[in-house]
Amino acid sequence: MGKIYFENSIYTFEHIRQGLWKERDLYFHQALTFAQQWLLGQESFEIGTSGSTGKPKNIQIQRAHMKASALATKEYFRIEYSSKILCCLNTWMIAGKMMIVRGLEWDAEIYLIKPVANPLQEAWLPLDLAFAAMVPMQVQACLDQENSLNKLKQIENLIIGGAPSSGALIEELKANQINAFQTFGMTETVSHIALANISEEALLYKTLPGVEIGTDEQSRLWLKGPMTGFRTIQSNDIVDILNPGQFHWLGRADFVINSGGVKVYPEIVEDKIQGIVFEHFGSTNYFISALPDAKLGQKVILIVEGESPNVSFEGLTESMKRVVNRYHLPKEVIFLPKFVYTASGKIKRTETIKLLK
């Protein structure tokens, strides 16, 4: 029989089914209430979306689809029943809820941690975790602390989602030989539908068992599988499909820039210039966007969070020319004191750009 561990308490799945737990804080109550609903056979669940590309909203997700997603992940990683897994994500969102579902369906030992920056700092966590999910910010915090890094290295399978991992983070994971995977998915697809092994040369996404993919006339990915009830979901992600089960992610269609007839994918440029941005402006948040331009239609710009330092734009451009095609170079750098973020920490690009007006 599986169990949920929280701080100094242990609850069997039967305890949770019967509601035999003492009230603690909101996070604990929310997680165990959801677990109880699952164990009692509830058929649909209200899930909140992040709002990174639009207004946050609540949608209904079916039990059968969540169960299919958990099974597909188990098959992909060959997770054994009764394994130890870590849930350190917001259990109101799909990523956190699916960690609970996986644990319940895998009859696992679930170690429940509040979604803090460094979830591995808790001394009571075991070292032999078979599976864990984190956002990039959490992974970086674990890498930066020696004790947490040692624990991170011992996680058998780590999935990273919520936002793309930076090139620097990927290189650090490789250097420490951590078995990590970047996820691709959305709330509507019940968590991830594809995974890219961080250790590979380029992020090549491989679909979960049973998932079918294709693209529309704008190269935007569509998909269907057991976790969507085999209903086709149209995404707004531009991809390059290599074969029926593998693809490269290029970026969001919402953000593609057409500068003088040249398509610029901001996320790809951002990844390439990270080291240069940090060298000139320090470790700060930034993104590539565009402004209207009479000659080009749209001109590429770099938006940086923080105050403007005394940095030569010409020197910055010369550095970027080493890693970026000249047609993709930012024509201007703009500084904003503070970006707009979602509750899960993603930059809300559209809302942030409005601050320029």
Coordinates of C-alpha atoms in Angstrom, one line a residue:
M1 CA 0.0 0.0 0.0
G2 CA 1.4 3.4 -1.0
K3 CA 1.9 6.3 1.3
I4 CA 2.2 10.1 1.4
Y5 CA 5.0 11.6 3.5
F6 CA 4.7 15.2 4.6
E7 CA 7.3 16.6 7.1
N8 CA 7.0 14.3 10.1
S9 CA 3.8 12.6 9.2
I10 CA 3.0 9.5 7.1
Y11 CA -0.4 8.7 5.7
T12 CA -1.3 5.5 3.9
F13 CA -3.6 5.7 0.9
E14 CA -6.3 4.1 3.0
H15 CA -6.0 6.8 5.6
I16 CA -6.3 9.4 2.9
R17 CA -9.3 7.6 1.3
Q18 CA -11.1 7.9 4.7
G19 CA -10.0 11.5 5.3
L20 CA -8.0 10.5 8.4
W21 CA -5.6 13.4 8.5
K22 CA -5.2 16.5 10.7
E23 CA -5.5 19.8 9.1
R24 CA -2.2 21.5 8.4
D25 CA -1.6 24.4 6.0
L26 CA -3.4 25.1 2.7
Y27 CA -0.9 23.3 0.5
F28 CA -1.1 20.1 2.5
H29 CA -4.9 20.3 2.6
Q30 CA -5.2 20.9 -1.1
A31 CA -2.9 18.0 -2.0
L32 CA -4.5 15.4 0.3
T33 CA -8.1 16.5 -0.6
F34 CA -7.2 15.9 -4.3
A35 CA -5.7 12.6 -3.4
Q36 CA -8.8 11.6 -1.5
Q37 CA -11.1 12.6 -4.5
W38 CA -9.0 10.5 -6.8
L39 CA -9.0 7.5 -4.4
L40 CA -12.8 7.8 -4.2
G41 CA -13.2 7.6 -7.9
Q42 CA -14.0 11.2 -8.9
E43 CA -14.4 11.3 -12.7
S44 CA -13.4 14.9 -13.5
F45 CA -11.3 17.7 -12.0
E46 CA -11.1 21.4 -12.3
I47 CA -7.5 22.5 -13.2
G48 CA -6.1 26.0 -13.4
T49 CA -4.0 27.0 -16.5
S50 CA -0.9 29.2 -16.0
G51 CA -1.9 32.1 -18.2
S52 CA 1.5 32.5 -19.8
T53 CA 0.0 33.0 -23.3
G54 CA -3.4 34.3 -22.3
K55 CA -5.7 34.8 -19.4
P56 CA -5.5 32.1 -16.6
K57 CA -8.6 29.9 -16.7
N58 CA -10.0 26.8 -15.1
I59 CA -10.8 23.8 -17.3
Q60 CA -12.2 20.3 -16.6
I61 CA -9.9 17.3 -17.1
Q62 CA -11.2 13.8 -17.2
R63 CA -9.9 11.1 -14.8
A64 CA -9.4 8.6 -17.7
H65 CA -7.1 11.1 -19.5
M66 CA -5.0 11.7 -16.3
K67 CA -4.8 7.9 -15.7
A68 CA -3.6 7.4 -19.3
S69 CA -1.0 10.0 -18.9
A70 CA 0.4 8.5 -15.7
L71 CA 0.5 5.1 -17.4
A72 CA 2.4 6.5 -20.4
T73 CA 5.0 8.1 -18.2
K74 CA 5.4 4.9 -16.2
E75 CA 6.0 3.0 -19.5
Y76 CA 8.4 5.6 -20.9
F77 CA 10.7 5.5 -17.8
R78 CA 9.9 1.9 -16.8
I79 CA 9.0 3.1 -13.2
E80 CA 8.4 0.2 -10.9
Y81 CA 5.4 0.0 -8.5
S82 CA 6.1 1.1 -4.9
S83 CA 8.9 3.5 -6.0
K84 CA 9.7 6.7 -4.2
I85 CA 8.7 9.9 -6.0
L86 CA 8.9 13.6 -5.1
C87 CA 6.0 16.1 -5.5
C88 CA 7.3 19.6 -5.0
L89 CA 5.0 21.5 -7.4
N90 CA 1.8 23.5 -7.0
T91 CA -1.0 20.9 -6.7
W92 CA -3.6 23.3 -8.0
M93 CA -1.9 23.2 -11.4
I94 CA -1.8 20.2 -13.7
A95 CA 1.9 19.4 -13.1
G96 CA 1.4 19.0 -9.3
K97 CA -1.8 17.1 -9.6
M98 CA -0.3 14.7 -12.1
M99 CA 2.6 14.0 -9.6
I100 CA -0.1 13.0 -7.1
V101 CA -1.9 10.9 -9.7
R102 CA 1.3 9.1 -10.7
G103 CA 2.0 8.3 -7.1
L104 CA -1.5 6.9 -6.5
E105 CA -1.6 4.9 -9.7
W106 CA 2.0 3.6 -9.2
D107 CA 1.2 2.7 -5.6
A108 CA 4.3 4.8 -4.8
E109 CA 5.7 6.4 -1.7
I110 CA 5.0 10.1 -2.4
Y111 CA 7.2 12.7 -0.7
L112 CA 5.2 15.9 -0.6
I113 CA 7.1 19.2 -0.4
K114 CA 5.8 22.7 -0.6
P115 CA 6.8 24.3 -3.9
V116 CA 9.8 26.2 -2.6
A117 CA 12.9 27.3 -4.5
N118 CA 15.0 24.5 -3.2
P119 CA 12.8 21.4 -2.5
L120 CA 15.8 19.1 -1.8
Q121 CA 17.0 21.1 1.3
E122 CA 14.6 19.1 3.5
A123 CA 16.8 16.7 5.6
W124 CA 14.0 14.1 5.9
L125 CA 13.9 13.4 2.1
P126 CA 15.3 10.0 1.1
L127 CA 18.2 9.7 -1.4
D128 CA 16.8 6.9 -3.6
L129 CA 14.0 8.9 -5.4
A130 CA 13.0 7.1 -8.6
F131 CA 11.1 10.1 -10.1
A132 CA 10.8 13.8 -9.5
A133 CA 9.4 16.9 -11.4
M134 CA 10.7 20.4 -11.0
V135 CA 10.6 23.8 -12.7
P136 CA 13.9 25.2 -14.0
M137 CA 14.2 27.7 -11.1
Q138 CA 14.0 24.8 -8.6
V139 CA 16.6 22.8 -10.5
Q140 CA 19.0 25.8 -10.5
A141 CA 18.6 26.3 -6.8
C142 CA 19.4 22.6 -6.1
L143 CA 22.5 22.8 -8.3
D144 CA 23.7 25.9 -6.4
Q145 CA 23.8 24.1 -3.0
E146 CA 26.2 21.3 -2.4
N147 CA 24.0 19.0 -0.3
S148 CA 21.0 19.5 -2.6
L149 CA 23.3 18.8 -5.6
N150 CA 24.3 15.5 -4.2
K151 CA 20.6 14.6 -3.8
L152 CA 19.8 15.8 -7.3
K153 CA 22.5 13.5 -8.7
Q154 CA 20.8 10.5 -7.1
I155 CA 17.3 11.1 -8.5
E156 CA 16.9 8.3 -11.1
N157 CA 14.6 10.3 -13.5
L158 CA 14.1 14.1 -13.2
I159 CA 11.7 15.9 -15.5
I160 CA 11.8 19.7 -15.9
G161 CA 8.8 21.7 -17.1
G162 CA 6.8 24.9 -16.7
A163 CA 9.3 26.8 -18.8
P164 CA 12.2 25.9 -21.2
S165 CA 15.5 25.2 -19.5
S166 CA 18.2 27.7 -20.5
G167 CA 21.4 26.7 -22.3
A168 CA 23.4 27.4 -19.2
L169 CA 21.2 25.2 -17.0
I170 CA 21.4 22.4 -19.5
E171 CA 25.2 22.5 -19.6
E172 CA 25.3 22.4 -15.8
L173 CA 23.0 19.4 -15.7
K174 CA 25.3 17.7 -18.3
A175 CA 28.4 18.5 -16.4
N176 CA 26.9 16.9 -13.3
Q177 CA 25.7 13.9 -15.2
I178 CA 22.1 14.3 -14.0
N179 CA 19.5 12.2 -15.8
A180 CA 17.1 15.0 -16.7
F181 CA 14.4 15.5 -19.3
Q182 CA 12.8 18.6 -20.6
T183 CA 9.0 18.2 -20.9
F184 CA 6.7 19.4 -23.7
G185 CA 3.0 19.7 -22.9
M186 CA 0.2 21.8 -21.6
T187 CA -2.8 21.7 -19.3
E188 CA -5.1 20.5 -22.1
T189 CA -2.8 17.5 -22.8
V190 CA -2.7 16.5 -19.2
S191 CA 0.9 17.4 -18.5
H192 CA 3.7 16.3 -20.9
I193 CA 3.2 14.4 -24.1
A194 CA 6.9 14.4 -25.1
L195 CA 10.3 14.4 -23.4
A196 CA 13.8 15.5 -24.5
N197 CA 16.8 14.0 -22.9
I198 CA 19.0 16.8 -21.6
S199 CA 22.2 14.8 -22.2
E200 CA 21.7 14.7 -26.0
E201 CA 23.4 17.2 -28.2
A202 CA 20.2 19.0 -29.2
L203 CA 16.8 18.9 -27.5
L204 CA 15.0 16.2 -29.4
Y205 CA 11.5 15.6 -28.1
K206 CA 10.3 12.0 -28.2
T207 CA 6.5 11.3 -27.8
L208 CA 5.0 9.2 -25.0
P209 CA 3.6 5.8 -26.0
G210 CA 0.3 6.2 -28.0
V211 CA 0.8 9.8 -29.0
E212 CA 0.3 10.9 -32.6
I213 CA 1.7 14.2 -33.9
G214 CA 1.6 16.4 -37.0
T215 CA 1.6 20.0 -38.1
D216 CA -0.8 22.4 -39.8
E217 CA 0.0 24.7 -42.7
Q218 CA 1.7 27.1 -40.3
S219 CA 4.0 24.4 -38.9
R220 CA 2.1 24.4 -35.7
L221 CA 2.0 21.1 -33.8
W222 CA -1.2 19.1 -33.4
L223 CA -1.4 16.0 -31.3
K224 CA -3.7 13.3 -30.0
G225 CA -3.3 10.3 -27.7
P226 CA -4.8 8.4 -24.8
M227 CA -4.3 11.5 -22.5
T228 CA -6.5 13.6 -24.8
G229 CA -9.1 10.8 -25.3
F230 CA -7.7 10.6 -28.9
R231 CA -9.2 14.1 -29.5
T232 CA -6.9 16.3 -31.7
I233 CA -5.4 19.2 -29.8
Q234 CA -4.0 22.1 -31.9
S235 CA -1.1 23.8 -30.2
N236 CA 0.4 27.2 -31.0
D237 CA 4.0 25.7 -31.0
I238 CA 6.1 25.8 -34.1
V239 CA 8.0 22.5 -34.5
D240 CA 10.2 20.6 -36.9
I241 CA 9.0 17.0 -37.1
L242 CA 11.8 14.6 -37.9
N243 CA 9.7 11.4 -37.9
P244 CA 6.3 10.2 -36.4
G245 CA 7.6 10.2 -32.9
Q246 CA 10.3 12.9 -32.7
F247 CA 10.4 16.7 -33.2
H248 CA 12.4 19.8 -32.4
W249 CA 10.6 22.7 -30.8
L250 CA 11.3 26.1 -32.4
G251 CA 9.1 28.4 -30.4
R252 CA 5.6 29.8 -30.0
A253 CA 3.7 31.0 -33.0
D254 CA 2.5 34.0 -30.9
F255 CA 6.0 35.3 -30.6
V256 CA 7.5 34.6 -34.1
I257 CA 8.9 37.9 -35.6
N258 CA 8.9 38.7 -39.3
S259 CA 11.7 41.2 -39.8
G260 CA 12.2 42.1 -43.4
G261 CA 10.8 38.8 -44.6
V262 CA 13.1 36.8 -42.2
K263 CA 11.4 34.7 -39.6
V264 CA 13.0 35.1 -36.2
Y265 CA 12.1 32.6 -33.4
P266 CA 12.7 34.5 -30.1
E267 CA 13.2 31.5 -27.9
I268 CA 16.0 30.1 -30.1
V269 CA 17.8 33.5 -30.1
E270 CA 17.4 33.9 -26.4
D271 CA 19.0 30.5 -25.7
K272 CA 22.0 31.4 -27.9
I273 CA 22.7 34.8 -26.4
Q274 CA 22.2 34.0 -22.7
G275 CA 25.9 33.9 -21.9
I276 CA 26.5 37.2 -23.6
V277 CA 23.5 38.9 -21.9
F278 CA 24.8 37.7 -18.5
E279 CA 28.3 38.8 -19.3
H280 CA 27.1 42.4 -20.1
F281 CA 24.2 42.8 -17.7
G282 CA 24.6 40.2 -15.0
S283 CA 22.3 37.3 -14.2
T284 CA 18.9 38.8 -15.0
N285 CA 15.7 38.0 -16.9
Y286 CA 15.4 39.0 -20.6
F287 CA 13.6 38.1 -23.8
I288 CA 13.6 38.8 -27.5
S289 CA 10.6 40.7 -28.9
A290 CA 9.8 43.2 -31.7
L291 CA 8.6 46.7 -32.4
P292 CA 7.0 48.1 -35.5
D293 CA 9.5 49.4 -38.1
A294 CA 8.8 51.4 -41.2
K295 CA 11.5 49.5 -43.3
L296 CA 11.5 46.0 -41.8
G297 CA 7.9 45.7 -40.7
Q298 CA 9.1 44.5 -37.3
K299 CA 12.5 45.1 -35.8
V300 CA 14.0 42.7 -33.3
I301 CA 14.6 44.1 -29.8
L302 CA 16.1 42.8 -26.6
I303 CA 14.2 43.5 -23.4
V304 CA 16.1 43.3 -20.2
E305 CA 14.8 43.4 -16.6
G306 CA 16.6 45.9 -14.5
E307 CA 18.3 49.3 -14.8
S308 CA 20.4 50.3 -17.8
P309 CA 24.1 49.9 -17.1
N310 CA 26.8 51.8 -19.0
V311 CA 27.3 49.2 -21.7
S312 CA 28.3 49.8 -25.3
F313 CA 25.5 48.6 -27.7
E314 CA 28.1 48.2 -30.4
G315 CA 30.2 45.9 -28.2
L316 CA 27.1 43.9 -27.3
T317 CA 26.2 43.5 -31.0
E318 CA 29.7 42.4 -31.9
S319 CA 29.6 39.7 -29.2
M320 CA 26.2 38.5 -30.4
K321 CA 27.4 38.2 -34.0
R322 CA 29.5 35.2 -32.9
V323 CA 26.4 33.2 -32.0
V324 CA 23.5 34.7 -33.9
N325 CA 22.7 35.2 -37.6
R326 CA 23.0 39.0 -38.4
Y327 CA 19.3 39.1 -39.5
H328 CA 18.3 37.9 -36.0
L329 CA 20.4 40.5 -34.1
P330 CA 18.5 42.9 -31.8
K331 CA 18.4 46.4 -33.3
E332 CA 17.7 47.9 -29.8
V333 CA 18.0 47.1 -26.1
I334 CA 15.3 48.3 -23.8
F335 CA 15.4 48.0 -20.0
L336 CA 12.3 47.6 -17.8
P337 CA 12.5 47.8 -13.9
K338 CA 10.2 44.8 -13.5
F339 CA 8.6 42.2 -15.8
V340 CA 5.1 40.8 -15.5
Y341 CA 5.0 37.2 -14.3
T342 CA 2.4 34.4 -14.0
A343 CA 1.8 32.8 -10.6
S344 CA 4.2 30.0 -11.6
G345 CA 7.0 32.4 -12.5
K346 CA 6.8 32.5 -16.3
I347 CA 7.3 35.9 -18.0
K348 CA 4.1 37.2 -19.4
R349 CA 5.6 38.6 -22.6
T350 CA 2.5 40.3 -24.0
E351 CA 1.7 42.1 -20.7
T352 CA 5.4 43.0 -20.2
I353 CA 5.6 44.5 -23.7
K354 CA 2.6 46.7 -22.9
L355 CA 4.8 48.4 -20.3
L356 CA 6.8 49.9 -23.1
K357 CA 3.9 52.1 -24.2

